[in-house]
Coordinates of C-alpha atoms in Angstrom, one line a residue:
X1 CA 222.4 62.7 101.4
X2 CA 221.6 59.4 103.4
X3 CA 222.8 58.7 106.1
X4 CA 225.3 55.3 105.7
X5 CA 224.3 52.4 107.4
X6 CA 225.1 48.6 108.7
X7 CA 222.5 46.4 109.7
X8 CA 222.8 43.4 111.9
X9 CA 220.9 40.2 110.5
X10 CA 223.2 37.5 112.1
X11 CA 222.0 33.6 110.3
X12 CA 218.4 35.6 109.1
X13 CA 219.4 37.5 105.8
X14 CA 217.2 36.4 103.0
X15 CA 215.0 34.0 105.2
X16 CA 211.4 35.0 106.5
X17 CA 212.9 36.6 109.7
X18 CA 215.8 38.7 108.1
X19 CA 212.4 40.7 106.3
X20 CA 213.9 43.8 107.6
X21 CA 217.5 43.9 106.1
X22 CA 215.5 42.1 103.3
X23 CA 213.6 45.4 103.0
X24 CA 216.3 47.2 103.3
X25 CA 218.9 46.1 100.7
X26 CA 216.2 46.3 98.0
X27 CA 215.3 49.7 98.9
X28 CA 215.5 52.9 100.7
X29 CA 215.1 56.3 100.5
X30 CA 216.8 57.2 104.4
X31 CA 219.6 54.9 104.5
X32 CA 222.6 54.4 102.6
X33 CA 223.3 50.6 103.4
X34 CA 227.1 50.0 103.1
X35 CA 227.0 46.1 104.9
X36 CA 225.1 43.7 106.6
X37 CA 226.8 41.4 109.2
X38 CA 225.6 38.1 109.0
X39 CA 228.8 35.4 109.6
X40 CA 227.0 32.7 108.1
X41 CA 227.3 34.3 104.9
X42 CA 230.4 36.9 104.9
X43 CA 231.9 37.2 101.9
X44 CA 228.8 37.0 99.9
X45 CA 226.8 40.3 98.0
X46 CA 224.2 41.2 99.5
X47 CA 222.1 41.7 96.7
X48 CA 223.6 38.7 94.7
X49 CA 222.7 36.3 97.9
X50 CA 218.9 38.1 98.2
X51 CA 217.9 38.5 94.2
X52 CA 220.5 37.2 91.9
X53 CA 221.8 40.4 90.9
X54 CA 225.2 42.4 93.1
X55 CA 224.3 45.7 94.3
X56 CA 227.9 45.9 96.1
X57 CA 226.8 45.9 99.4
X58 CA 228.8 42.9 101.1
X59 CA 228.0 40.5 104.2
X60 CA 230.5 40.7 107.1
X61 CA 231.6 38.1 109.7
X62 CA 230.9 40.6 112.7
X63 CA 231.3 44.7 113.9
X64 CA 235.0 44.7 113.7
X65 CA 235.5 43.2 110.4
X66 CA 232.6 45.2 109.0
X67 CA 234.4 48.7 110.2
X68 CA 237.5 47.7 109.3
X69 CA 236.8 46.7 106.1
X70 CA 235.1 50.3 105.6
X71 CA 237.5 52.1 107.4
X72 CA 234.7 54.5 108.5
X73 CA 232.0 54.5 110.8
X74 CA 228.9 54.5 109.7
X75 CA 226.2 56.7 111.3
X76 CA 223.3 54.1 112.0
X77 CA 223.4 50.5 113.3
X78 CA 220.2 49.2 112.0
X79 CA 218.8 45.8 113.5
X80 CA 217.0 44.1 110.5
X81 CA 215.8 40.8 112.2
X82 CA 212.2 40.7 113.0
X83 CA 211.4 37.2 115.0
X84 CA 208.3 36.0 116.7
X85 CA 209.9 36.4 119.9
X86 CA 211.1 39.8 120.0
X87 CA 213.9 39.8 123.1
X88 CA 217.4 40.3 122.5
X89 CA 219.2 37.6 124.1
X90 CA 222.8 38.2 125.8
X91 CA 225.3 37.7 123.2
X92 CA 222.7 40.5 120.7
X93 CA 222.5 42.7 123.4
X94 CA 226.6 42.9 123.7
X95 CA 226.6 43.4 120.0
X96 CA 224.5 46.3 120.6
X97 CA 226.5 47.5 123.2
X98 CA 229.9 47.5 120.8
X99 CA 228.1 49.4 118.2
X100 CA 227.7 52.0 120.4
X101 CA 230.8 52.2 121.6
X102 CA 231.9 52.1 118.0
X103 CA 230.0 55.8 118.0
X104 CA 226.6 54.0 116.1
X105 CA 223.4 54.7 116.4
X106 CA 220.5 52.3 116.6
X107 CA 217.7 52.1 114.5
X108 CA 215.2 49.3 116.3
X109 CA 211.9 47.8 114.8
X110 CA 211.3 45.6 117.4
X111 CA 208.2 45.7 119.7
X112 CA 211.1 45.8 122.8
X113 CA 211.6 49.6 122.7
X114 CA 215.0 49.7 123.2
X115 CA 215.4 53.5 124.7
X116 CA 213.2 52.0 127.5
X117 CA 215.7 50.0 128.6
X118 CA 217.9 51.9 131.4
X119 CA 220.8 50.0 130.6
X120 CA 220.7 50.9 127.2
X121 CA 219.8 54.4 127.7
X122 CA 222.9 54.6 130.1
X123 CA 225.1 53.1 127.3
X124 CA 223.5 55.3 124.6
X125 CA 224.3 58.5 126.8
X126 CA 227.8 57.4 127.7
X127 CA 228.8 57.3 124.4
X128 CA 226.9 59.7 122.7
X129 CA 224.9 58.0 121.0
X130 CA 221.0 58.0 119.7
X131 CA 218.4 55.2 119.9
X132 CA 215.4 54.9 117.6
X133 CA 212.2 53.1 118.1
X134 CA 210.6 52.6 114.9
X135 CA 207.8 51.1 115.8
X136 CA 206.9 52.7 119.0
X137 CA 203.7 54.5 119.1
X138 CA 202.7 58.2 118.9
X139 CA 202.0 59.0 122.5
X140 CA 198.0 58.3 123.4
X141 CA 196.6 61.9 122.6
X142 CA 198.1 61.8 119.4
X143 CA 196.5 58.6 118.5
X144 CA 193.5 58.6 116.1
X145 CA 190.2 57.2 116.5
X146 CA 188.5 55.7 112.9
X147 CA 186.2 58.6 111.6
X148 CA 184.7 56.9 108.6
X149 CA 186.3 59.9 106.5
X150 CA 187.9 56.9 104.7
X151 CA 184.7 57.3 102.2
X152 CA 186.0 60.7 101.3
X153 CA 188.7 59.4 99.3
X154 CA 187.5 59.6 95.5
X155 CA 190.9 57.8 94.2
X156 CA 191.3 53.7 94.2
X157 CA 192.5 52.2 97.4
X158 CA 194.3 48.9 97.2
X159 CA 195.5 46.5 99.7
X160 CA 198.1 44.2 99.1
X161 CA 196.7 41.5 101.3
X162 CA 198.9 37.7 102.3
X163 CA 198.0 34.2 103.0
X164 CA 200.6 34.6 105.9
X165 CA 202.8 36.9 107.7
X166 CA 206.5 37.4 106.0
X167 CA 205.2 36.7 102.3
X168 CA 206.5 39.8 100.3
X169 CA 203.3 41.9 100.9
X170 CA 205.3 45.3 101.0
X171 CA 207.6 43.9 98.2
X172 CA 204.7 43.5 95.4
X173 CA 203.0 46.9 96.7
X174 CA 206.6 49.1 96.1
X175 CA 207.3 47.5 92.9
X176 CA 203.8 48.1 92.1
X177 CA 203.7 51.9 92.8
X178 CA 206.6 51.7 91.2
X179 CA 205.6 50.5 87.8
X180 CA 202.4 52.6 88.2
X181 CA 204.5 55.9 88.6
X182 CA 206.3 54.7 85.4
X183 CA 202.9 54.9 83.6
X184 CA 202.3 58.4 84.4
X185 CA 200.3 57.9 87.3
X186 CA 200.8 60.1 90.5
X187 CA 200.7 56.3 93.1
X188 CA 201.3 56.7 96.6
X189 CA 202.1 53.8 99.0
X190 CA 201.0 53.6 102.2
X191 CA 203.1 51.3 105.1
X192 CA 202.1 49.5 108.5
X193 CA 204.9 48.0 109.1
X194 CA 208.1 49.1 110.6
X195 CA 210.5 48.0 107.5
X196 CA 207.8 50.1 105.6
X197 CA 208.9 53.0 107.8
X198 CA 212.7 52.1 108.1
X199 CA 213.0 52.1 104.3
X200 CA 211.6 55.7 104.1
X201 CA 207.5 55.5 103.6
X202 CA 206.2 59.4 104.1
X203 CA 203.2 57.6 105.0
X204 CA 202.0 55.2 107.5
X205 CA 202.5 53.6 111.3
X206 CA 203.3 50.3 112.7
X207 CA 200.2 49.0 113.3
X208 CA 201.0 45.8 115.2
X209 CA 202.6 47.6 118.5
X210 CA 198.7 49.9 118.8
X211 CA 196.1 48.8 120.8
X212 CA 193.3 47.6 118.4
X213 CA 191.0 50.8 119.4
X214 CA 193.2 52.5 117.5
X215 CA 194.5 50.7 115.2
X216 CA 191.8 51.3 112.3
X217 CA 191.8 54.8 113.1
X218 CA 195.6 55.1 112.1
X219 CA 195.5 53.0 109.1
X220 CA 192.7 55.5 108.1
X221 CA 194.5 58.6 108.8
X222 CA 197.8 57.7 106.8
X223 CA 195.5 57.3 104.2
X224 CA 193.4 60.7 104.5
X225 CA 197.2 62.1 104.8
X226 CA 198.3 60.6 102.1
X227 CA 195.5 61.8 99.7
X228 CA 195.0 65.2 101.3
X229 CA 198.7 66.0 100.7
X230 CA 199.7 64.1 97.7
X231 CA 196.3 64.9 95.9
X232 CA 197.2 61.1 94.6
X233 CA 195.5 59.1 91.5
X234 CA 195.7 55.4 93.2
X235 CA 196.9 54.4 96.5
X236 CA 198.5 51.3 97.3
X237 CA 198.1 50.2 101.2
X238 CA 200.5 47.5 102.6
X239 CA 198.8 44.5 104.4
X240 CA 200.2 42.7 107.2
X241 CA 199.9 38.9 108.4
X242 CA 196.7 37.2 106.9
X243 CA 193.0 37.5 107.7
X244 CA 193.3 33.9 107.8
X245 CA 196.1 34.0 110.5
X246 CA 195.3 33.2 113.9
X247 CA 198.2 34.9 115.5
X248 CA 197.7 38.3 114.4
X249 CA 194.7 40.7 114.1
X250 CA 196.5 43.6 111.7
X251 CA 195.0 42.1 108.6
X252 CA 191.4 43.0 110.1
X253 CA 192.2 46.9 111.2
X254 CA 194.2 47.2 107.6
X255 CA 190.5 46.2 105.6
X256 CA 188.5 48.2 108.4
X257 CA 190.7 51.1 108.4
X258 CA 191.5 51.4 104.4
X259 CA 188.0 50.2 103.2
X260 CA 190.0 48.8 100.0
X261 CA 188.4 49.2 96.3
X262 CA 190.0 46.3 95.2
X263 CA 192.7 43.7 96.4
X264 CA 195.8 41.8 95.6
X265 CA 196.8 39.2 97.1
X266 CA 200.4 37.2 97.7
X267 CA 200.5 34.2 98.5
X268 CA 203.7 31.3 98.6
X269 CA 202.9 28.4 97.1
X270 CA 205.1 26.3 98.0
X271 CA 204.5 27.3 102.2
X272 CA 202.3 24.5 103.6
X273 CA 201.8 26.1 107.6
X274 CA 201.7 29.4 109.1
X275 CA 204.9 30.8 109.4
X276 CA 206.8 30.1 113.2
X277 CA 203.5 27.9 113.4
X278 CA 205.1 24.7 112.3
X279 CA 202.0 22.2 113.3
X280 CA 198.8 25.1 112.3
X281 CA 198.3 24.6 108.4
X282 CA 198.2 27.1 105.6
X283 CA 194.2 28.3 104.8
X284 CA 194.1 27.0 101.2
X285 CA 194.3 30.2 98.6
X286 CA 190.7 29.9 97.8
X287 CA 189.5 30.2 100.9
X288 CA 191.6 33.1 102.4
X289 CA 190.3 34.4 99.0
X290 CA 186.6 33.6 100.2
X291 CA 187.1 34.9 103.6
X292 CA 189.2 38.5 102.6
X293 CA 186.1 38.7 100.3
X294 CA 183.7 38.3 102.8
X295 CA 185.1 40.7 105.2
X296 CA 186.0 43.3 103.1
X297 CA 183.1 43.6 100.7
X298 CA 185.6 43.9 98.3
X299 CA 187.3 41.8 95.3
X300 CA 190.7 40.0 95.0
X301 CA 191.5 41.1 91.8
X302 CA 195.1 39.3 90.9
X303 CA 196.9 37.2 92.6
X304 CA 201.0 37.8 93.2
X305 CA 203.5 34.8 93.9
X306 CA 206.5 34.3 96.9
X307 CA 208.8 31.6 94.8
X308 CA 210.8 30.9 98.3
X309 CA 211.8 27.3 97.5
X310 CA 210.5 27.6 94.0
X311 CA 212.6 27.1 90.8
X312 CA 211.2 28.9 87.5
X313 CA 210.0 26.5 85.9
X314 CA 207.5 25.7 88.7
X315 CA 206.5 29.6 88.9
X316 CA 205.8 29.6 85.1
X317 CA 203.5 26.5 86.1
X318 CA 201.5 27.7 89.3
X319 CA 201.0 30.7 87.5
X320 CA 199.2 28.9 84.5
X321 CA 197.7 26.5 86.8
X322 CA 196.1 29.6 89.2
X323 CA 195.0 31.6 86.5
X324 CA 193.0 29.2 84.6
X325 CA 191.7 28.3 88.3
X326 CA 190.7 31.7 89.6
X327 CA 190.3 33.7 86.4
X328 CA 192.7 36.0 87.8
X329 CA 195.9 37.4 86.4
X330 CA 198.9 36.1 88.2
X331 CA 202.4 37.5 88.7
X332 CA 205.8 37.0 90.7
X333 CA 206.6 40.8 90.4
X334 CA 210.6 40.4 91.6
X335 CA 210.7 37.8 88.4
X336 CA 208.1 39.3 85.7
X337 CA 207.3 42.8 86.7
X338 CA 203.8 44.3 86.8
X339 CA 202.2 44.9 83.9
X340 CA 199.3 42.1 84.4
X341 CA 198.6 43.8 87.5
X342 CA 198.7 47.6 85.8
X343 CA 196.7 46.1 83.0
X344 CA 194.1 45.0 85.9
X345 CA 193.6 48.2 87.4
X346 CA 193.1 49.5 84.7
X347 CA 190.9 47.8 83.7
X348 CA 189.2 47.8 86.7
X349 CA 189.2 51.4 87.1
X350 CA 188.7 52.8 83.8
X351 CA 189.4 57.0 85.6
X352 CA 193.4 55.3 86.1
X353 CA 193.5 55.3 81.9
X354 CA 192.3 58.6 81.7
X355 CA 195.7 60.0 83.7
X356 CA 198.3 57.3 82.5
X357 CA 200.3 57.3 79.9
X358 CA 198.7 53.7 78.8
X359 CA 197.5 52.9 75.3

């Protein structure tokens, strides 16, 4: 059974820093999501709002509203924002506060490690309640150093690579393992990122909150795990940021640490800067294309589409437009599904045909 959850995503659900209860109302294999509080949009489905299509999970006004519109408590209190500046301010920090008292626990992906806090430690035990750090790191001795046993690995190893941070990068690569397990082949995905973990990913660490000595080593060792345990055909490795990005080095440790066969790479067409970086503007897609090449030694292989602020008709059109341009096949996977990219790998490693079900 999952345990039943509410996640708090006040004025961020379905925008680039909501990513977490984004995540999370799409899939997951932990949590049973019964609400998200967001009082800008109460009232609405939560799935209707996100995709188009209701999944009966509704948006409440606040705590109180949310509970007693359930009339139960539910077990976690999950907090599904993930901004550039990653303090809770006074007024989220009493919303915390209430939801232990309500008898929740907390689920945290933010870099600020919330059972570090005495105050909220003091709170937690007072009401007898748990805290939980997603992203906060195995202790030191339990970090790994890169081993090069990455070249062990005798199955495909993709990356799902992004011109920015925030672009659907974990998206594409679960609705891709997805549609590869519905061939007939054994795909396991691999996470970085906290949502990755919050939504139930076996495998994989938040790499952004390691200190970049180790940070190739553990994007290595979720892989060896992964393939050592799930004796897998293909493995599908979620990127973070961009190479491109000047922000954030995860992108680099992700190549270095995965040493990737082939890559895929998102990109939202209609973005023009770097996201929370208003006045630094977006690498143009060939280049970032250029430079993940470059770096990695390896190919992008297809190219996958954000349609934020995007209507369908213009999709249909940058899709036409980038695959004449690159040569690539081209896909918005939460409006047409995978199959170009299947096809791709498949054709690019001829072994996958061998154990698929494909004609």
């Amino acid at each position: 059974m999952r345990a039943k959850a509410l996640i708090y995503c006040e004025n961020e659900f379905g925008y680039i820093d909501g990513k977490v209860a984004n995540g999370l109302i799409r899939q997951s294999e932990t949590y049973d999501i019964v609400g998200v509080i967001d009082s800008s949009k109460a009232g609405q489905d939560a799935g209707e709002y996100l995709d188009g299509v209701k999944n009966a999970i509704p948006i409440f006004e606040s705590i109180a509203l949310a509970l007693e519109e359930l009339n139960a408590i539910p077990e976690y209190f999950i907090y599904g924002i993930a901004p550039l500046a990653s303090f809770l301010n006074d007024e989220q920090k009493e919303m915390i506060f209430t939801a232990m008292k309500s008898g929740m626990n907390i689920v945290n992906g933010l870099p600020e490690f919330f059972s570090e806090n005495s105050q909220f430690a003091r709170m937690a035990r007072n009401y007898g309640v748990t805290i939980l750090d997603v992203r906060k790191p195995p202790k030191r001795e339990n970090l790994h150093n890169f081993s090069g046993r990455i070249q062990e690995v005798k199955v495909p190893i993709i990356t799902i690579m992004g011109t920015d941070c925030a672009v659907g990068k974990r998206t594409t690569a679960l609705v891709l393992v997805e549609a590869l397990r519905n061939e007939g082949l054994n795909a396991v995905f691999v996470t970085t990122g906290q949502t990755g973990l919050l939504q139930g990913s076996k495998y994989g660490v938040a790499i952004d909150v390691l200190t970049s000595g180790f940070a190739t080593g553990e994007v290595e060792n979720a892989i060896l795990n992964a393939y050592e345990q799930e004796q897998p055909d293909i493995i599908v490795v979620e990127g973070q940021g961009a190479l491109s990005h000047p922000a954030f080095t995860s992108s680099s440790a992700i190549i270095r640490g995965a040493m990737p066969d082939a890559i895929i790479l998102q990109h939202p067409p209609k973005r023009k800067s770097y996201c929370d970086y208003p006045k630094i503007p977006l690498l143009d897609l060939v280049d970032e294309i250029e430079m993940i090449e470059v770096f990695s030694k390896s190919k992008v292989i297809a190219i996958t589409i954000n349609h934020e602020n995007m209507t369908q008709a213009e999709v249909g059109h940058v899709i036409n437009q980038y695959e004449s341009e690159y040569n690539l096949p081209v896909s918005d996977v939460l409006l047409h599904g995978c199959d170009k990219l299947v096809k791709q790998l498949v054709k690019t490693f001829p072994e996958l045909k061998r154990e698929s079900v494909l004609i």
